Structure formats: C-alpha cells, structure tokens
Tab-separated table of C-alpha atoms in Angstrom:
chain	number	residue	atom	x	y	z
A	18	MET	CA	-168.126	32.252	-185.002
A	19	ASN	CA	-166.788	28.808	-184.063
A	20	LYS	CA	-168.455	27.270	-187.117
A	21	ARG	CA	-166.689	29.767	-189.390
A	22	LYS	CA	-163.335	28.892	-187.810
A	23	HIS	CA	-163.958	25.182	-188.363
A	24	ILE	CA	-164.941	25.763	-191.992
A	25	LEU	CA	-161.856	27.923	-192.545
A	26	LEU	CA	-159.581	25.227	-191.066
A	27	ILE	CA	-161.157	22.561	-193.293
A	28	VAL	CA	-160.640	24.722	-196.388
A	29	ILE	CA	-156.979	25.366	-195.474
A	30	PHE	CA	-156.443	21.635	-194.918
A	31	LEU	CA	-157.954	20.770	-198.307
A	32	VAL	CA	-155.802	23.386	-200.021
A	33	PHE	CA	-152.735	21.951	-198.283
A	34	LEU	CA	-153.565	18.424	-199.505
A	35	ASN	CA	-154.174	19.752	-202.994
A	36	GLY	CA	-150.745	21.392	-202.933
A	37	ILE	CA	-149.104	18.135	-201.931
A	38	PHE	CA	-150.713	15.846	-204.472
A	39	SER	CA	-151.093	18.275	-207.359
A	40	PRO	CA	-148.310	18.685	-209.963
A	41	ALA	CA	-145.700	21.241	-208.918
A	42	CYS	CA	-143.252	22.813	-211.387
A	43	GLY	CA	-144.283	20.336	-214.036
A	44	GLN	CA	-143.465	17.324	-211.818
A	45	SER	CA	-146.011	15.021	-210.298
A	46	VAL	CA	-145.625	13.375	-206.935
A	47	ALA	CA	-145.033	9.650	-207.280
A	48	ILE	CA	-147.287	7.464	-205.152
A	49	PRO	CA	-145.634	4.173	-204.125
A	50	ASN	CA	-147.202	0.985	-205.330
A	51	ILE	CA	-147.122	-2.117	-203.130
A	52	HIS	CA	-147.691	-5.429	-204.849
A	53	ILE	CA	-147.834	-8.819	-203.125
A	54	ALA	CA	-148.290	-11.919	-205.239
A	55	ILE	CA	-147.815	-15.668	-205.048
A	56	GLY	CA	-146.415	-17.318	-208.122
A	57	GLU	CA	-144.035	-19.907	-209.420
A	58	SER	CA	-140.309	-19.537	-208.910
A	59	GLU	CA	-137.568	-21.060	-211.010
A	60	ASP	CA	-134.968	-20.690	-208.252
A	61	PRO	CA	-135.253	-23.301	-205.429
A	62	GLY	CA	-133.414	-20.894	-203.126
A	63	ASP	CA	-136.476	-18.615	-203.047
A	64	LEU	CA	-138.460	-21.363	-201.319
A	65	ALA	CA	-135.737	-21.837	-198.716
A	66	VAL	CA	-135.720	-18.103	-197.955
A	67	THR	CA	-139.504	-18.110	-197.605
A	68	LEU	CA	-139.394	-21.055	-195.213
A	69	LYS	CA	-136.717	-19.318	-193.116
A	70	ILE	CA	-138.901	-16.202	-192.879
A	71	LEU	CA	-141.881	-18.294	-191.791
A	72	LEU	CA	-139.712	-20.055	-189.208
A	73	LEU	CA	-138.460	-16.713	-187.878
A	74	LEU	CA	-142.006	-15.357	-187.587
A	75	THR	CA	-143.043	-18.523	-185.730
A	76	VAL	CA	-140.181	-18.141	-183.256
A	77	LEU	CA	-141.045	-14.470	-182.695
A	78	SER	CA	-144.687	-15.347	-182.024
A	79	ILE	CA	-143.736	-17.791	-179.256
A	80	ALA	CA	-140.948	-15.605	-177.844
A	81	PRO	CA	-142.951	-14.655	-174.697
A	82	THR	CA	-143.548	-18.336	-173.972
A	83	ILE	CA	-139.846	-19.070	-174.423
A	84	LEU	CA	-138.950	-16.225	-172.072
A	85	ILE	CA	-141.351	-17.470	-169.400
A	86	MET	CA	-140.796	-21.221	-169.584
A	87	LEU	CA	-137.087	-21.529	-170.392
A	88	THR	CA	-135.727	-19.011	-167.879
A	89	SER	CA	-135.872	-18.142	-164.190
A	90	PHE	CA	-138.956	-15.964	-164.703
A	91	THR	CA	-141.483	-18.560	-163.476
A	92	ARG	CA	-139.886	-19.052	-160.063
A	93	MET	CA	-139.481	-15.341	-159.413
A	94	VAL	CA	-142.944	-14.171	-160.414
A	95	VAL	CA	-144.618	-16.977	-158.413
A	96	VAL	CA	-142.608	-16.151	-155.281
A	97	PHE	CA	-143.410	-12.446	-155.580
A	98	SER	CA	-147.105	-13.275	-155.941
A	99	PHE	CA	-146.959	-15.443	-152.807
A	100	LEU	CA	-145.254	-12.599	-150.964
A	101	ARG	CA	-147.972	-10.119	-151.878
A	102	HIS	CA	-150.740	-12.492	-150.768
A	103	ALA	CA	-148.918	-13.311	-147.533
A	104	MET	CA	-148.613	-9.626	-146.652
A	105	GLY	CA	-152.274	-9.044	-147.509
A	106	THR	CA	-151.575	-5.813	-149.377
A	107	GLN	CA	-154.135	-6.633	-152.078
A	108	GLN	CA	-152.732	-5.105	-155.299
A	109	MET	CA	-149.575	-3.602	-153.799
A	110	PRO	CA	-147.135	-3.880	-155.450
A	111	PRO	CA	-149.158	-3.897	-158.703
A	112	ASN	CA	-148.911	-6.735	-161.185
A	113	GLN	CA	-146.898	-4.565	-163.577
A	114	VAL	CA	-144.262	-3.924	-160.907
A	115	ILE	CA	-144.025	-7.604	-159.957
A	116	VAL	CA	-143.739	-8.758	-163.562
A	117	SER	CA	-141.196	-6.039	-164.406
A	118	LEU	CA	-139.040	-6.861	-161.376
A	119	ALA	CA	-139.146	-10.571	-162.204
A	120	LEU	CA	-138.295	-9.785	-165.829
A	121	PHE	CA	-135.214	-7.687	-165.040
A	122	LEU	CA	-134.011	-10.205	-162.452
A	123	THR	CA	-134.426	-12.861	-165.139
A	124	PHE	CA	-132.185	-10.831	-167.456
A	125	PHE	CA	-129.626	-10.629	-164.646
A	126	VAL	CA	-129.675	-14.372	-163.945
A	127	MET	CA	-129.728	-15.438	-167.601
A	128	THR	CA	-127.001	-13.041	-168.809
A	129	PRO	CA	-124.160	-15.646	-168.670
A	130	VAL	CA	-126.277	-18.114	-170.634
A	131	TRP	CA	-127.237	-15.549	-173.262
A	132	GLN	CA	-123.648	-14.378	-173.592
A	133	GLU	CA	-122.551	-17.935	-174.283
A	134	ILE	CA	-125.314	-18.344	-176.860
A	135	ASN	CA	-124.293	-15.066	-178.491
A	136	ASN	CA	-120.599	-15.990	-178.667
A	137	ASN	CA	-120.963	-19.633	-179.704
A	138	ALA	CA	-124.078	-19.568	-181.883
A	139	LEU	CA	-125.371	-16.148	-182.942
A	140	LYS	CA	-122.115	-14.419	-183.924
A	141	PRO	CA	-120.744	-17.372	-185.965
A	142	PHE	CA	-124.116	-17.719	-187.708
A	143	LEU	CA	-124.298	-14.014	-188.595
A	144	ALA	CA	-120.718	-14.200	-189.846
A	145	LYS	CA	-121.775	-17.164	-192.047
A	146	GLU	CA	-119.181	-19.389	-190.387
A	147	VAL	CA	-121.683	-22.110	-189.439
A	148	SER	CA	-125.034	-23.277	-190.732
A	149	TYR	CA	-128.254	-22.601	-188.882
A	150	GLU	CA	-128.457	-26.276	-187.818
A	151	VAL	CA	-125.091	-26.017	-186.073
A	152	ALA	CA	-126.058	-22.625	-184.620
A	153	LEU	CA	-129.272	-24.032	-183.149
A	154	GLU	CA	-127.401	-26.950	-181.637
A	155	SER	CA	-124.791	-24.611	-180.134
A	156	ALA	CA	-127.505	-22.331	-178.750
A	157	ALA	CA	-129.422	-25.199	-177.173
A	158	LYS	CA	-126.422	-26.595	-175.280
A	159	PRO	CA	-125.947	-23.810	-172.656
A	160	LEU	CA	-129.716	-23.533	-172.270
A	161	LYS	CA	-129.949	-27.255	-171.569
A	162	GLN	CA	-127.139	-27.042	-169.032
A	163	PHE	CA	-128.922	-24.230	-167.192
A	164	MET	CA	-132.230	-26.097	-167.107
A	165	LEU	CA	-130.622	-29.355	-166.022
A	166	LYS	CA	-129.067	-27.657	-162.975
A	167	GLN	CA	-132.538	-26.568	-161.853
A	168	THR	CA	-134.440	-29.723	-162.842
A	169	ARG	CA	-135.023	-32.583	-160.465
A	170	GLU	CA	-133.951	-35.968	-161.735
A	171	LYS	CA	-137.280	-37.353	-160.545
A	172	ASP	CA	-139.282	-35.016	-162.800
A	173	LEU	CA	-137.040	-35.679	-165.787
A	174	SER	CA	-137.227	-39.442	-165.269
A	175	LEU	CA	-141.021	-39.256	-165.078
A	176	LEU	CA	-141.347	-37.607	-168.492
A	177	MET	CA	-138.762	-39.932	-170.024
A	178	LYS	CA	-140.649	-42.904	-168.655
A	179	ILE	CA	-143.957	-41.655	-170.039
A	180	SER	CA	-142.456	-40.948	-173.473
A	181	LYS	CA	-140.498	-44.241	-173.352
A	182	ILE	CA	-137.127	-42.611	-173.987
A	183	LYS	CA	-133.874	-44.311	-173.019
A	184	LYS	CA	-131.645	-42.637	-170.461
A	185	PRO	CA	-129.390	-40.166	-172.303
A	186	LYS	CA	-125.636	-40.406	-171.979
A	187	THR	CA	-124.794	-36.738	-172.566
A	188	VAL	CA	-126.526	-33.385	-172.278
A	189	SER	CA	-126.916	-33.090	-176.044
A	190	ASP	CA	-128.875	-36.355	-176.100
A	191	ILE	CA	-131.669	-34.875	-173.973
A	192	GLN	CA	-134.563	-33.604	-176.052
A	193	LEU	CA	-135.959	-30.166	-175.325
A	194	THR	CA	-139.498	-31.506	-175.594
A	195	THR	CA	-138.756	-33.633	-172.528
A	196	LEU	CA	-136.511	-31.243	-170.617
A	197	ILE	CA	-138.717	-28.134	-170.810
A	198	PRO	CA	-141.814	-29.547	-169.017
A	199	ALA	CA	-139.573	-31.220	-166.416
A	200	PHE	CA	-137.841	-27.883	-165.828
A	201	VAL	CA	-141.157	-26.032	-165.449
A	202	ILE	CA	-142.468	-28.607	-162.953
A	203	SER	CA	-139.290	-28.326	-160.895
A	204	GLU	CA	-139.457	-24.527	-160.983
A	205	LEU	CA	-143.054	-24.531	-159.739
A	206	ARG	CA	-142.149	-26.929	-156.938
A	207	ILE	CA	-139.255	-24.777	-155.753
A	208	ALA	CA	-141.374	-21.611	-156.047
A	209	PHE	CA	-144.121	-23.140	-153.884
A	210	GLN	CA	-141.540	-24.218	-151.302
A	211	ILE	CA	-140.137	-20.698	-151.097
A	212	GLY	CA	-143.668	-19.281	-150.999
A	213	PHE	CA	-144.510	-21.526	-148.024
A	214	LEU	CA	-141.453	-20.284	-146.118
A	215	VAL	CA	-142.422	-16.691	-146.926
A	216	TYR	CA	-145.944	-17.275	-145.634
A	217	ILE	CA	-144.917	-18.633	-142.185
A	218	PRO	CA	-143.890	-15.386	-140.378
A	219	PHE	CA	-146.875	-13.452	-141.724
A	220	LEU	CA	-149.232	-16.295	-140.806
A	221	ILE	CA	-147.876	-16.385	-137.256
A	222	LEU	CA	-148.361	-12.625	-136.958
A	223	ASP	CA	-151.955	-12.933	-138.192
A	224	MET	CA	-152.659	-15.667	-135.636
A	225	VAL	CA	-151.183	-13.604	-132.780
A	226	VAL	CA	-153.215	-10.529	-133.705
A	227	ALA	CA	-156.407	-12.587	-134.081
A	228	SER	CA	-155.844	-14.231	-130.688
A	229	VAL	CA	-155.273	-10.861	-128.990
A	230	LEU	CA	-158.400	-9.367	-130.521
A	231	LEU	CA	-160.437	-12.419	-129.523
A	232	SER	CA	-159.182	-12.260	-125.946
A	233	MET	CA	-160.093	-8.567	-125.795
A	234	GLY	CA	-163.599	-9.290	-127.056
A	235	MET	CA	-163.099	-7.311	-130.255
A	236	MET	CA	-164.536	-9.990	-132.509
A	237	MET	CA	-166.151	-7.542	-134.916
A	238	LEU	CA	-162.839	-5.894	-135.804
A	239	PRO	CA	-161.139	-7.565	-138.831
A	240	PRO	CA	-157.690	-8.850	-137.776
A	241	ILE	CA	-156.215	-7.798	-141.134
A	242	MET	CA	-156.724	-4.127	-140.233
A	243	ILE	CA	-154.451	-4.506	-137.210
A	244	SER	CA	-151.975	-7.063	-138.558
A	245	LEU	CA	-151.265	-5.321	-141.882
A	246	PRO	CA	-149.276	-2.388	-140.409
A	247	PHE	CA	-147.287	-4.804	-138.228
A	248	LYS	CA	-146.541	-7.042	-141.227
A	249	LEU	CA	-145.343	-4.063	-143.246
A	250	LEU	CA	-143.206	-2.918	-140.319
A	251	LEU	CA	-141.718	-6.401	-139.906
A	252	PHE	CA	-140.971	-6.679	-143.620
A	253	VAL	CA	-139.231	-3.294	-143.665
A	254	LEU	CA	-137.229	-3.922	-140.485
A	255	VAL	CA	-135.793	-7.227	-141.736
A	256	ASP	CA	-135.121	-5.710	-145.181
A	257	GLY	CA	-137.424	-8.203	-146.862
A	258	TRP	CA	-136.799	-7.314	-150.491
A	259	TYR	CA	-133.047	-7.671	-149.988
A	260	LEU	CA	-133.468	-11.121	-148.412
A	261	ILE	CA	-135.980	-12.466	-150.932
A	262	VAL	CA	-134.269	-11.158	-154.066
A	263	GLY	CA	-130.871	-12.276	-152.790
A	264	SER	CA	-132.170	-15.744	-151.940
A	265	LEU	CA	-133.840	-16.119	-155.340
A	266	ILE	CA	-130.706	-15.153	-157.260
A	267	LYS	CA	-128.495	-17.393	-155.106
A	268	SER	CA	-130.865	-20.311	-155.626
A	269	PHE	CA	-129.949	-20.324	-159.331
A	270	ALA	CA	-126.234	-20.296	-158.604
A	271	VAL	CA	-126.383	-23.715	-156.955
C-alpha cells in the first residue's frame, strides 16, 4: 500500500512539472539564460568598474579580520576566556555566548567611531561628493585615532624602528600597516593584565579550599568540586558581570 502511495505521488509530481514547463495557451515558458564571458572592451571605464568590484570582494573577504583586529573585540573576548578558565566552569558560558557578548559590546564601544566614518566618509562617497581615495582617507582617520588611544608608544616605536620609518608628525602620517600590529600587541597586553587580576580571587579561593581539604585528610577529593560552588557564589554576590563589563567599557574611554 505504501509503495502505491509513493508511485502515485511521483506521478503527480511529474504531471505538475510537465504542466509548468509545457506550453500553456499557446505560450511557452521562457527559461532564463545566464552568460558569463571575458572579452575585450573598448571603454576603459569597464576595467575600472571591474577593479572596484574585485576590491570590494577582497574587503568583504577580510571583513572578519578587520572586525577582530581593528576594534575592541580582541580585548573583550580574551578577558571573557580568562574569566571562564579562572572560574573552572569548563564550557560555561559556551564559546558562542562569549563571542556574541564580545561582539555586541564591540558594537557598543565602536559606535561613535563608526558614526564618524559614516558621516565623514560613507555618506559623501555615496552622494558622489568625494572620490573613493578621499573617502578612504576620511574613514581611516577616526579609526587611527581610536587605535592610537589604546596603543602603547613603546609598541608603536618598536614596529617603526623595525620598518625604519621616521617618527610621524600627525595622525594621518602613521601607516595602518604599522599601527594595526602595534594596536593588537597592546590589546593583548592589556587583556592579559585584566585576566591576571580576574584570576587572583579565584586562585586564592582554590588555595584555601585545597588547604582545608588537605588538613582534613581528604586528599582524594578534587578541590575543584568544593571550590566551584563557592566561586560561583562569590561571582554572583559581587555582581561579577556588571564589574567586568563595566571595567572593560570604561577602559576604552580613557
């Protein structure tokens, strides 16, 4: 019986396809034709348009890297990872939650910078008031100012010394190829400093619990089983997420 139903459904489906692609009322259904070819062009503007499309596709392909390395995302996601390891909660919160929280906090921190880029670079370019060279230069300026505030002069001087670049006089003179790695190094340093401070109270609690268990002769009992509930209780009582998120956001306002 089931085989007959399957055969009947197949026949109905074939009849339906035949009704779609067969001529109806003397008119045939037009099937679209897609043709892609590479040939010579007499208009030099066609080449410029093609190069712009290739440039746009290149930028879109490296957009995740730009989001991670040119914003506050690195510091936040590293600190949250340190926090999870310090608490010893294994995969709680999950990686998706940590990355999502860091991503939305990055949007919050970077909103003033992106608004300035939108007003000074993107809108004039879309309105055809400036060329794309001027738009790129206008977009890079607020981004450079943000990164310079968070970059140590020592890290920037190191990369300039290695690349043998003279000390710039203005912000626009600093090359992004030099500023970006210096910014990332500074962000990792600050994130590790914050992670160390986050680790201290949980480490002290682990040491106290381990010492108590050792003094009681309970050496076979893993200290993490006893210390984990106390660490969670401590984190909730001090309102840990409020303190850490608030401190991270305020660290970018300096």
